[in-house]
């Protein structure tokens, strides 16, 4: 009987929106996302930020670097740059099990 409840619960969880990361408004009025050393999300696009080397990754994929100057002082990034890096991260090759 419990198995009948698992699928509906998973569907409900999958339908939930992921909350956006903390953000601020820049002096020119654009939104900037605060990067944290864990999962960063914007418009249901989430990736991990690795502050020690300034790279981003999606689970199971190789890390990608942000364009020069995209990560600003204080660890902020514009929404446009975030979306550009997210697209690069989605296109990154998968990590093979023998590479680990």
Short mmCIF file of N, CA and C in Angstrom, two decimals:
data_model
loop_
_atom_site.label_atom_id
_atom_site.label_comp_id
_atom_site.label_asym_id
_atom_site.label_seq_id
_atom_site.Cartn_x
_atom_site.Cartn_y
_atom_site.Cartn_z
N UNK A 1 0.81 -1.20 0.00
CA UNK A 1 0.00 0.00 0.00
C UNK A 1 0.86 1.27 0.00
N UNK A 2 1.98 1.26 0.71
CA UNK A 2 2.82 2.46 0.79
C UNK A 2 3.39 2.83 -0.57
N UNK A 3 3.63 1.86 -1.42
CA UNK A 3 4.19 2.12 -2.74
C UNK A 3 3.26 2.99 -3.58
N UNK A 4 1.98 2.94 -3.32
CA UNK A 4 1.01 3.75 -4.07
C UNK A 4 1.17 5.24 -3.78
N UNK A 5 1.77 5.56 -2.66
CA UNK A 5 1.94 6.96 -2.26
C UNK A 5 3.26 7.56 -2.74
N UNK A 6 4.20 6.72 -3.11
CA UNK A 6 5.53 7.21 -3.50
C UNK A 6 5.48 8.00 -4.79
N UNK A 7 4.86 7.47 -5.84
CA UNK A 7 4.82 8.16 -7.13
C UNK A 7 4.13 9.51 -7.04
N UNK A 8 2.94 9.62 -6.45
CA UNK A 8 2.33 10.96 -6.34
C UNK A 8 3.19 11.95 -5.56
N UNK A 9 3.86 11.47 -4.51
CA UNK A 9 4.72 12.36 -3.72
C UNK A 9 5.89 12.85 -4.56
N UNK A 10 6.48 11.98 -5.36
CA UNK A 10 7.59 12.39 -6.22
C UNK A 10 7.13 13.38 -7.28
N UNK A 11 5.95 13.18 -7.82
CA UNK A 11 5.42 14.12 -8.82
C UNK A 11 5.17 15.50 -8.22
N UNK A 12 4.70 15.54 -7.00
CA UNK A 12 4.48 16.83 -6.33
C UNK A 12 5.81 17.54 -6.10
N UNK A 13 6.82 16.81 -5.64
CA UNK A 13 8.13 17.41 -5.42
C UNK A 13 8.74 17.92 -6.71
N UNK A 14 8.58 17.20 -7.80
CA UNK A 14 9.14 17.61 -9.09
C UNK A 14 8.46 18.85 -9.63
N UNK A 15 7.21 19.06 -9.27
CA UNK A 15 6.46 20.21 -9.77
C UNK A 15 6.76 21.50 -9.01
N UNK A 16 7.41 21.39 -7.88
CA UNK A 16 7.71 22.58 -7.07
C UNK A 16 8.82 23.41 -7.71
N UNK A 17 8.68 24.71 -7.61
CA UNK A 17 9.72 25.61 -8.10
C UNK A 17 10.88 25.65 -7.11
N UNK A 18 12.08 25.73 -7.65
CA UNK A 18 13.27 25.89 -6.82
C UNK A 18 13.40 27.37 -6.49
N UNK A 19 13.60 27.72 -5.22
CA UNK A 19 13.71 29.14 -4.87
C UNK A 19 14.97 29.77 -5.46
N UNK A 20 14.84 31.01 -5.87
CA UNK A 20 15.99 31.75 -6.39
C UNK A 20 16.99 32.03 -5.28
N UNK A 21 18.26 32.11 -5.64
CA UNK A 21 19.30 32.50 -4.69
C UNK A 21 19.12 33.96 -4.32
N UNK A 22 19.77 34.37 -3.26
CA UNK A 22 19.73 35.76 -2.84
C UNK A 22 20.23 36.66 -3.98
N UNK A 23 19.67 37.84 -4.10
CA UNK A 23 20.05 38.76 -5.18
C UNK A 23 20.00 40.19 -4.69
N UNK A 24 20.60 41.05 -5.50
CA UNK A 24 20.57 42.49 -5.23
C UNK A 24 20.37 43.22 -6.56
N UNK A 25 20.04 44.48 -6.47
CA UNK A 25 19.91 45.31 -7.66
C UNK A 25 21.16 46.17 -7.79
N UNK A 26 21.77 46.13 -8.97
CA UNK A 26 23.00 46.91 -9.18
C UNK A 26 22.67 48.38 -9.38
N UNK A 27 23.70 49.20 -9.49
CA UNK A 27 23.50 50.64 -9.67
C UNK A 27 22.81 50.97 -11.00
N UNK A 28 22.96 50.08 -12.01
CA UNK A 28 22.29 50.34 -13.29
C UNK A 28 20.90 49.71 -13.35
N UNK A 29 20.44 49.12 -12.23
CA UNK A 29 19.08 48.58 -12.16
C UNK A 29 18.95 47.11 -12.53
N UNK A 30 20.04 46.45 -12.88
CA UNK A 30 19.95 45.03 -13.23
C UNK A 30 20.08 44.17 -11.97
N UNK A 31 19.59 42.95 -12.06
CA UNK A 31 19.64 42.03 -10.93
C UNK A 31 20.95 41.25 -10.94
N UNK A 32 21.55 41.11 -9.76
CA UNK A 32 22.78 40.34 -9.60
C UNK A 32 22.54 39.25 -8.57
N UNK A 33 22.98 38.04 -8.88
CA UNK A 33 22.78 36.88 -8.03
C UNK A 33 23.98 36.72 -7.10
N UNK A 34 23.72 36.48 -5.82
CA UNK A 34 24.77 36.22 -4.83
C UNK A 34 25.19 34.76 -4.95
N UNK A 35 26.45 34.52 -5.28
CA UNK A 35 26.96 33.16 -5.43
C UNK A 35 27.37 32.62 -4.08
N UNK A 36 26.95 31.39 -3.81
CA UNK A 36 27.29 30.71 -2.57
C UNK A 36 28.11 29.48 -2.91
N UNK A 37 28.80 28.95 -1.94
CA UNK A 37 29.64 27.79 -2.15
C UNK A 37 28.88 26.48 -2.25
N UNK A 38 27.62 26.55 -2.60
CA UNK A 38 26.83 25.35 -2.79
C UNK A 38 25.91 25.57 -3.99
N UNK A 39 24.70 25.10 -3.94
CA UNK A 39 23.78 25.20 -5.06
C UNK A 39 23.27 26.63 -5.22
N UNK A 40 23.36 27.15 -6.44
CA UNK A 40 22.88 28.48 -6.78
C UNK A 40 21.80 28.32 -7.84
N UNK A 41 20.65 28.96 -7.63
CA UNK A 41 19.51 28.79 -8.55
C UNK A 41 18.95 30.13 -8.99
N UNK A 42 18.48 30.14 -10.22
CA UNK A 42 17.76 31.28 -10.76
C UNK A 42 16.82 30.77 -11.85
N UNK A 43 15.54 31.07 -11.75
CA UNK A 43 14.52 30.60 -12.71
C UNK A 43 14.61 29.09 -12.95
N UNK A 44 14.68 28.34 -11.86
CA UNK A 44 14.75 26.87 -11.90
C UNK A 44 15.98 26.34 -12.63
N UNK A 45 17.00 27.13 -12.74
CA UNK A 45 18.29 26.69 -13.29
C UNK A 45 19.27 26.71 -12.12
N UNK A 46 19.75 25.53 -11.74
CA UNK A 46 20.62 25.41 -10.58
C UNK A 46 21.96 24.80 -10.98
N UNK A 47 23.02 25.33 -10.39
CA UNK A 47 24.36 24.78 -10.59
C UNK A 47 25.19 25.08 -9.35
N UNK A 48 26.24 24.32 -9.20
CA UNK A 48 27.11 24.50 -8.04
C UNK A 48 28.27 25.43 -8.40
N UNK A 49 28.58 26.34 -7.48
CA UNK A 49 29.68 27.27 -7.65
C UNK A 49 30.85 26.82 -6.80
N UNK A 50 32.03 26.74 -7.41
CA UNK A 50 33.24 26.34 -6.71
C UNK A 50 34.12 27.59 -6.58
N UNK A 51 34.01 28.28 -5.45
CA UNK A 51 34.68 29.56 -5.25
C UNK A 51 36.20 29.44 -5.31
N UNK A 52 36.76 28.30 -4.90
CA UNK A 52 38.21 28.16 -4.85
C UNK A 52 38.86 28.28 -6.23
N UNK A 53 38.14 27.92 -7.28
CA UNK A 53 38.72 28.07 -8.63
C UNK A 53 37.80 28.82 -9.58
N UNK A 54 36.69 29.37 -9.08
CA UNK A 54 35.80 30.18 -9.90
C UNK A 54 35.07 29.42 -10.99
N UNK A 55 34.79 28.14 -10.74
CA UNK A 55 34.10 27.35 -11.76
C UNK A 55 32.70 26.95 -11.30
N UNK A 56 31.93 26.45 -12.24
CA UNK A 56 30.55 26.04 -12.00
C UNK A 56 30.37 24.63 -12.55
N UNK A 57 29.44 23.89 -11.97
CA UNK A 57 29.19 22.55 -12.49
C UNK A 57 27.76 22.10 -12.22
N UNK A 58 27.34 21.15 -13.04
CA UNK A 58 26.09 20.44 -12.85
C UNK A 58 26.46 19.02 -12.45
N UNK A 59 25.61 18.32 -11.71
CA UNK A 59 25.94 16.97 -11.27
C UNK A 59 26.31 16.05 -12.44
N UNK A 60 27.45 15.38 -12.30
CA UNK A 60 27.89 14.42 -13.29
C UNK A 60 28.57 15.00 -14.51
N UNK A 61 28.75 16.31 -14.55
CA UNK A 61 29.38 16.97 -15.69
C UNK A 61 30.65 17.69 -15.27
N UNK A 62 31.50 17.91 -16.23
CA UNK A 62 32.76 18.63 -15.96
C UNK A 62 32.46 20.09 -15.63
N UNK A 63 33.35 20.69 -14.86
CA UNK A 63 33.20 22.10 -14.48
C UNK A 63 33.51 23.02 -15.65
N UNK A 64 32.89 24.19 -15.64
CA UNK A 64 33.16 25.22 -16.64
C UNK A 64 33.51 26.51 -15.90
N UNK A 65 34.25 27.36 -16.57
CA UNK A 65 34.63 28.65 -15.98
C UNK A 65 33.68 29.74 -16.48
N UNK A 66 33.47 30.71 -15.62
CA UNK A 66 32.67 31.87 -16.01
C UNK A 66 33.52 32.77 -16.89
N UNK A 67 32.90 33.56 -17.77
CA UNK A 67 33.66 34.51 -18.57
C UNK A 67 34.43 35.48 -17.67
N UNK A 68 35.54 35.98 -18.15
CA UNK A 68 36.37 36.92 -17.38
C UNK A 68 35.52 38.10 -16.91
N UNK A 69 35.61 38.40 -15.64
CA UNK A 69 34.89 39.53 -15.07
C UNK A 69 33.43 39.27 -14.73
N UNK A 70 32.93 38.06 -15.00
CA UNK A 70 31.52 37.76 -14.73
C UNK A 70 31.23 37.67 -13.23
N UNK A 71 32.16 37.09 -12.47
CA UNK A 71 32.00 37.02 -11.02
C UNK A 71 32.59 38.31 -10.45
N UNK A 72 31.73 39.10 -9.85
CA UNK A 72 32.12 40.42 -9.37
C UNK A 72 32.57 40.37 -7.91
N UNK A 73 33.16 41.46 -7.48
CA UNK A 73 33.60 41.59 -6.09
C UNK A 73 32.41 41.33 -5.17
N UNK A 74 32.65 40.55 -4.14
CA UNK A 74 31.58 40.21 -3.21
C UNK A 74 30.85 38.94 -3.61
N UNK A 75 31.23 38.34 -4.74
CA UNK A 75 30.63 37.09 -5.16
C UNK A 75 29.27 37.21 -5.83
N UNK A 76 29.08 38.26 -6.60
CA UNK A 76 27.83 38.45 -7.32
C UNK A 76 28.04 38.24 -8.81
N UNK A 77 26.95 37.88 -9.50
CA UNK A 77 27.00 37.64 -10.94
C UNK A 77 25.67 38.12 -11.54
N UNK A 78 25.74 38.76 -12.71
CA UNK A 78 24.52 39.22 -13.35
C UNK A 78 23.68 38.03 -13.80
N UNK A 79 22.39 38.23 -13.94
CA UNK A 79 21.49 37.17 -14.39
C UNK A 79 21.89 36.70 -15.78
N UNK A 80 22.25 37.63 -16.67
CA UNK A 80 22.67 37.25 -18.03
C UNK A 80 23.90 36.35 -18.01
N UNK A 81 24.90 36.71 -17.19
CA UNK A 81 26.11 35.89 -17.09
C UNK A 81 25.79 34.53 -16.48
N UNK A 82 24.91 34.50 -15.48
CA UNK A 82 24.52 33.24 -14.85
C UNK A 82 23.88 32.31 -15.89
N UNK A 83 22.97 32.85 -16.68
CA UNK A 83 22.31 32.04 -17.70
C UNK A 83 23.29 31.57 -18.78
N UNK A 84 24.25 32.40 -19.12
CA UNK A 84 25.28 32.02 -20.10
C UNK A 84 26.13 30.87 -19.55
N UNK A 85 26.54 30.96 -18.30
CA UNK A 85 27.35 29.91 -17.69
C UNK A 85 26.53 28.64 -17.52
N UNK A 86 25.26 28.77 -17.18
CA UNK A 86 24.39 27.60 -17.05
C UNK A 86 24.29 26.85 -18.39
N UNK A 87 24.17 27.57 -19.47
CA UNK A 87 24.12 26.95 -20.79
C UNK A 87 25.43 26.21 -21.08
N UNK A 88 26.56 26.83 -20.74
CA UNK A 88 27.87 26.17 -20.92
C UNK A 88 27.96 24.91 -20.06
N UNK A 89 27.46 24.99 -18.83
CA UNK A 89 27.52 23.85 -17.92
C UNK A 89 26.66 22.69 -18.43
N UNK A 90 25.52 23.01 -19.03
CA UNK A 90 24.67 21.95 -19.60
C UNK A 90 25.32 21.30 -20.80
N UNK A 91 26.15 22.03 -21.51
CA UNK A 91 26.83 21.49 -22.70
C UNK A 91 28.14 20.79 -22.35
N UNK A 92 28.59 20.92 -21.11
CA UNK A 92 29.85 20.29 -20.70
C UNK A 92 29.73 18.78 -20.78
N UNK A 93 30.84 18.13 -21.04
CA UNK A 93 30.83 16.67 -21.17
C UNK A 93 30.58 16.02 -19.82
N UNK A 94 30.04 14.81 -19.89
CA UNK A 94 29.78 14.03 -18.69
C UNK A 94 31.10 13.50 -18.14
N UNK A 95 31.16 13.30 -16.84
CA UNK A 95 32.32 12.70 -16.20
C UNK A 95 32.12 11.20 -16.26
N UNK A 96 33.07 10.51 -16.86
CA UNK A 96 33.00 9.05 -16.94
C UNK A 96 33.44 8.46 -15.60
N UNK A 97 32.93 7.31 -15.29
CA UNK A 97 33.24 6.68 -14.00
C UNK A 97 34.73 6.37 -13.86
N UNK A 98 35.43 6.11 -14.96
CA UNK A 98 36.87 5.83 -14.88
C UNK A 98 37.71 7.09 -14.75
N UNK A 99 37.08 8.29 -14.86
CA UNK A 99 37.79 9.56 -14.68
C UNK A 99 37.83 9.98 -13.21
N UNK A 100 37.04 9.39 -12.39
CA UNK A 100 36.92 9.82 -10.99
C UNK A 100 38.03 9.35 -10.15
#
